[in-house]
Coordinates of C-alpha atoms in Angstrom, one line a residue:
X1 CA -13.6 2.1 -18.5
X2 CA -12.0 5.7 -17.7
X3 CA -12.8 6.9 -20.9
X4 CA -16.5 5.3 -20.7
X5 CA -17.0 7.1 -17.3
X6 CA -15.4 10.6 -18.4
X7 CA -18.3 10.4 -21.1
X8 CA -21.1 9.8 -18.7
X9 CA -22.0 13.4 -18.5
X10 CA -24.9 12.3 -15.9
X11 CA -22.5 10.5 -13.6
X12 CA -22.9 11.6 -10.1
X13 CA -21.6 9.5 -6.7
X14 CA -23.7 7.6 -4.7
X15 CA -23.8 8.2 -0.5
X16 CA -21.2 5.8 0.7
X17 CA -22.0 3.9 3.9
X18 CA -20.6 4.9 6.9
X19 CA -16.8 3.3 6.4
X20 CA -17.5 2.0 3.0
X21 CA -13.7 1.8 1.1
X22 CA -15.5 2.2 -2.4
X23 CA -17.1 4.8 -3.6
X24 CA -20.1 3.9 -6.7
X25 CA -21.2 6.4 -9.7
X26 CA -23.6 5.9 -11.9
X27 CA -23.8 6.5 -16.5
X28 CA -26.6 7.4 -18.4
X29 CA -25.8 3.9 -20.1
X30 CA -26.9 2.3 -16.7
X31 CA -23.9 1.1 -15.6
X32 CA -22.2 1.7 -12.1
X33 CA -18.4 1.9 -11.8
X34 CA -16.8 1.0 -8.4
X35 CA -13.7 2.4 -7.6
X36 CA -11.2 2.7 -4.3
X37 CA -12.1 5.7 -2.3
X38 CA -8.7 5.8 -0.9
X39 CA -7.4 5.9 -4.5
X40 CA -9.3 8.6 -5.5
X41 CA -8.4 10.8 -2.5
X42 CA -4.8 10.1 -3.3
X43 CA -4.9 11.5 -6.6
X44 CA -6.7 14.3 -5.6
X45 CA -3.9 15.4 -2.9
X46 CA -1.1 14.6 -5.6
X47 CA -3.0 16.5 -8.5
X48 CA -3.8 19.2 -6.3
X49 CA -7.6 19.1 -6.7
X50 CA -8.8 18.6 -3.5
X51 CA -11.8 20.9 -3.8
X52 CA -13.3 19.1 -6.4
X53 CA -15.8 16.7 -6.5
X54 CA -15.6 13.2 -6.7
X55 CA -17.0 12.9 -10.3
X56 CA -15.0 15.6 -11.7
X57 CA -11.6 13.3 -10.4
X58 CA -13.5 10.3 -12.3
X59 CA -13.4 12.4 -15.1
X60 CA -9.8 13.3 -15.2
X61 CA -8.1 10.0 -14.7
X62 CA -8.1 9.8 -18.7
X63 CA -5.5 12.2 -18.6
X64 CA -3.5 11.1 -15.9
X65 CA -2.8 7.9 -18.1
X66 CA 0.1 5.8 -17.3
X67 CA 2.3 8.9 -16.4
X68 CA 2.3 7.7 -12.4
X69 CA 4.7 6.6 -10.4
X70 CA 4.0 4.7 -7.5
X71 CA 5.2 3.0 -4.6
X72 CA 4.4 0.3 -2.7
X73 CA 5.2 -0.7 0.8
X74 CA 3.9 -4.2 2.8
X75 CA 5.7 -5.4 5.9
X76 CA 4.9 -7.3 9.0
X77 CA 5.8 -10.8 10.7
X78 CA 9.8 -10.4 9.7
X79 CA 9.3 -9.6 6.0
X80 CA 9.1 -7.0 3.2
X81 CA 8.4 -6.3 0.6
X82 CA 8.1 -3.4 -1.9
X83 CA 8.0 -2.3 -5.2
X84 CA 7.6 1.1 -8.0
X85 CA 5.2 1.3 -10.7
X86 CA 5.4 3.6 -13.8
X87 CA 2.3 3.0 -15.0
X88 CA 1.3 -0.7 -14.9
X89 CA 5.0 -1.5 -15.4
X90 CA 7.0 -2.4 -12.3
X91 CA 10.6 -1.2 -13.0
X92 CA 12.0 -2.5 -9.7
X93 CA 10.6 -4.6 -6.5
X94 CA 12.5 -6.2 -3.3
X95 CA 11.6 -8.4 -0.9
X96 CA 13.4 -10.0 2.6
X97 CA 12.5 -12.0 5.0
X98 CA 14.7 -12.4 8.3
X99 CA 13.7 -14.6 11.8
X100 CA 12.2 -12.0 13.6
X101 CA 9.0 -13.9 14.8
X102 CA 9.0 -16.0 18.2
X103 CA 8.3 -19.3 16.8
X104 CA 4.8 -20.8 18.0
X105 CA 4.5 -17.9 20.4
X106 CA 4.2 -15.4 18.1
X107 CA 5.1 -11.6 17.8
X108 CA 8.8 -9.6 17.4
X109 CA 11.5 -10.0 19.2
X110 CA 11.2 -6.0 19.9
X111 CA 7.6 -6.3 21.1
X112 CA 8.3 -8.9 23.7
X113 CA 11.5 -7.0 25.1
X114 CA 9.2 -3.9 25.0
X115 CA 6.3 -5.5 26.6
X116 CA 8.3 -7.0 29.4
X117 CA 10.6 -4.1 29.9
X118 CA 13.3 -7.1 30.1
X119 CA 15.5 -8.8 27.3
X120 CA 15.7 -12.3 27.5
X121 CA 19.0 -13.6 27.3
X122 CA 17.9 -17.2 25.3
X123 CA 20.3 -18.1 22.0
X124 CA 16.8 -17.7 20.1
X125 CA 16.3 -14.0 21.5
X126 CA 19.8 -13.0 20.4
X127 CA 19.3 -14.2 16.8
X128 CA 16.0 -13.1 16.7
X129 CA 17.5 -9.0 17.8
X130 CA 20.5 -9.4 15.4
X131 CA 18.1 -10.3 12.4
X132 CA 15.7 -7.3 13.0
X133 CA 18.7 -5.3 12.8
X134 CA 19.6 -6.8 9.6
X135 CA 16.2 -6.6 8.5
X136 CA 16.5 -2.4 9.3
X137 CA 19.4 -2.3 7.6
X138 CA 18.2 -4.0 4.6
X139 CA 14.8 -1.8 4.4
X140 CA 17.2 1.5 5.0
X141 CA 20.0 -0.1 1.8
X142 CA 16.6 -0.4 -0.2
X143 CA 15.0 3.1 0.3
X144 CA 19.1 4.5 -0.2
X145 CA 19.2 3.2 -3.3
X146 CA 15.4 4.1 -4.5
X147 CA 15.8 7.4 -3.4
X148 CA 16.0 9.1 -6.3
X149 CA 12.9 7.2 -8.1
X150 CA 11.2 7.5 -3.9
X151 CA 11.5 11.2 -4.7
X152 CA 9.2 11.4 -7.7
X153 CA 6.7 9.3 -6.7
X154 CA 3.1 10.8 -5.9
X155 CA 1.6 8.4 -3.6
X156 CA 3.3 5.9 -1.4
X157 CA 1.2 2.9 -0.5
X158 CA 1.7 1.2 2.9
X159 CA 0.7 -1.9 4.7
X160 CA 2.8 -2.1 7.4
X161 CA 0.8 -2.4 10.6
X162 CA 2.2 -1.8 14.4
X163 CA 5.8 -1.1 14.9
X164 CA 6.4 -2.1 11.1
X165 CA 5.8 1.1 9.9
X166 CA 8.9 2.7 12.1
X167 CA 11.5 1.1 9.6
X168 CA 10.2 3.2 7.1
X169 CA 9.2 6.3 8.5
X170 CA 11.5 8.3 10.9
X171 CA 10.1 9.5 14.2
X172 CA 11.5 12.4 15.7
X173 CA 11.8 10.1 19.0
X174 CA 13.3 7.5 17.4
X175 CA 16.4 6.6 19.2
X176 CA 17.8 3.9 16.6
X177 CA 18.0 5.8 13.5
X178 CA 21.2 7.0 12.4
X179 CA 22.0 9.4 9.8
X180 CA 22.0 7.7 7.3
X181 CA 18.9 5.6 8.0
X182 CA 17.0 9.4 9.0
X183 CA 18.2 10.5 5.5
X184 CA 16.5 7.2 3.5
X185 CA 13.3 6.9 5.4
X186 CA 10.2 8.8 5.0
X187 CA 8.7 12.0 6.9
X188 CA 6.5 11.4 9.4
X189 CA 3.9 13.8 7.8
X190 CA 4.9 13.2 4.2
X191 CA 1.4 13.6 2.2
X192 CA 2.4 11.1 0.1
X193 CA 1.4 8.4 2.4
X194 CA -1.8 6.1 2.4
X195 CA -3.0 2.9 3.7
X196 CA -4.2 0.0 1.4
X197 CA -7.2 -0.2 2.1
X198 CA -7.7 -3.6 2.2
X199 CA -6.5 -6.8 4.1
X200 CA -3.1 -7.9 2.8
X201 CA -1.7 -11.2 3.2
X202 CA 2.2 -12.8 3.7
X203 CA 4.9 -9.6 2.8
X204 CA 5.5 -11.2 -0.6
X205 CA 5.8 -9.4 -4.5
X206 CA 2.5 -11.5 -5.2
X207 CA 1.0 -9.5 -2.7
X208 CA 2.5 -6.0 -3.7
X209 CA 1.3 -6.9 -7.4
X210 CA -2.6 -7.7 -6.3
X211 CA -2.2 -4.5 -4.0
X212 CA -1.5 -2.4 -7.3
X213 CA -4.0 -4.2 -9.5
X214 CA -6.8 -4.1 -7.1
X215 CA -6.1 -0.2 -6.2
X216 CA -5.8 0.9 -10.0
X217 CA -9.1 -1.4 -11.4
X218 CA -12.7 0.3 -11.7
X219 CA -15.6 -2.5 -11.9
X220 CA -18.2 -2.2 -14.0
X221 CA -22.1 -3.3 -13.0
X222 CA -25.2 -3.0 -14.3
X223 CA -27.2 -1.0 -11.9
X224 CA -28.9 -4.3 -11.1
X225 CA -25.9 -5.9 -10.4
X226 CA -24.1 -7.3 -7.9
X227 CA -22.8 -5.1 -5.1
X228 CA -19.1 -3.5 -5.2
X229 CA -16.5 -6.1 -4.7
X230 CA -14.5 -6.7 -1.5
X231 CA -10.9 -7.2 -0.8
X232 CA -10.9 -9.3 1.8
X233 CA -8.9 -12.6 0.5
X234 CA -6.3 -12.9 -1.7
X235 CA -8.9 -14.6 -4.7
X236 CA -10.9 -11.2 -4.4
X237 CA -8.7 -9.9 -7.6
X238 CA -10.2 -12.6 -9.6
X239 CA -13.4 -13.2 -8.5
X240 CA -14.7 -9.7 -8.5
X241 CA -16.0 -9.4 -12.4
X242 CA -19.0 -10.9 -12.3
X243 CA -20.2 -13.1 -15.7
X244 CA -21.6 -9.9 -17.9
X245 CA -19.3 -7.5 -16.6
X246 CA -16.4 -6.1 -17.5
X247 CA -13.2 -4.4 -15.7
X248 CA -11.3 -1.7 -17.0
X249 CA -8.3 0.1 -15.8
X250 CA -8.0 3.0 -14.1
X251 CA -5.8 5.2 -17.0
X252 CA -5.3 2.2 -18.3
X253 CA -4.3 -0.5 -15.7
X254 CA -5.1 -3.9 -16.0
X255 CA -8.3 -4.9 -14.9
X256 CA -9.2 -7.0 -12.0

């Protein structure tokens, strides 16, 4: 599908929608290709070709290949889970889960304390603080001994909504981070960073995988097709090629 859109020599992009995630171009053969916005404008800050246009990035993803390495980040409700593509190929993942949650209540241990400005003194609450230090620890052994493959990578993904994303990324006011955890975790301004743009489910490998998949596919319509898929529940991957289309990788990823 790259290598069909990088020979569309009247391909040109369609005016998005105020908020719309996808961005739409259009062949001489009369076919429209879908891709991620936020995909796009990744590549362009990691190729350094920010100043061009939409189209011309379509047209160099050919040569971008497989020759990628990136990372993937989800994490919410007391789990984790992440994962590095070369390509298509995942060449390592994690994931952990730990009792962080307040059982029927719902929401961290830490947001309650920090919401109250008191720590309850329960047997629950203790467990529940021990395990999120446990589960900071484990995200800060991970990123230790990724580091060097962390280093190379040109776009980081994240899902990791709320206080989530602290035990990845070091604030300069955060008070628990030690050296070593300051020294694993990301910059707060590292460029490298993005948001999946799209909803993601339960912090599990399954999740990471559809993340990747769904980020590196382009869809292909007829003009008269169906509009640009959405993302919005886990069966999305599968049921966005309609009957008649096709989907193509995005230098040569798997398609949805």
């Amino acid at each position: 599908a790259a290598a069909a859109a990088a020979s569309g020599a009247g391909a040109e992009s369609d005016a998005r929608a105020p908020r719309e995630p996808v961005v739409a171009f259009h062949t001489d053969a009369g076919q429209r290709l879908t891709l991620w916005l936020s995909m796009l404008e990744a590549i362009a800050v990691a190729e350094r070709r920010c100043a061009e246009s939409p189209t011309a990035l379509l047209r160099g993803l050919a040569s971008i290949g497989n020759h990628r390495l990136w990372c993937f980040i989800v994490a919410h409700g007391g789990r984790f889970s992440a994962a590095l593509f070369d390509g298509n190929k995942c060449i390592a993942h994690r994931t952990r889960h730990r009792y962080t949650v307040r059982r029927k209540q719902g929401g961290s241990q830490a947001a309650r304390d920090k919401s109250s400005g008191t720590s309850t003194h329960s047997a629950g609450a203790s467990i529940r603080r021990q395990m999120e230090v446990k589960l900071r620890d484990d995200i800060v052994t991970m990123l230790t001994e990724w580091k060097s493959h962390v280093a190379k990578c040109s776009v980081v993904w994240m899902h990791t909504p709320g206080e989530n994303k602290k035990y990845f990324v070091h604030y300069d006011n955060e008070k628990g981070d030690d050296a070593r955890a300051v020294a694993a975790k990301f910059a707060k301004n590292d460029s490298r960073i993005r948001r999946i743009p799209f909803n993601i489910h339960r912090a599990t490998f399954a999740e990471v995988v559809r993340a990747h998949q769904w980020l590196t596919s382009m869809h292909v319509y007829a003009d008269d097709g169906p509009p640009p898929p959405a993302a919005a529940s886990s069966s999305a991957t599968t049921a966005a090629t309609p009957s008649g289309g096709g989907g193509g990788g995005v230098g040569g990823a798997a398609g949805a």
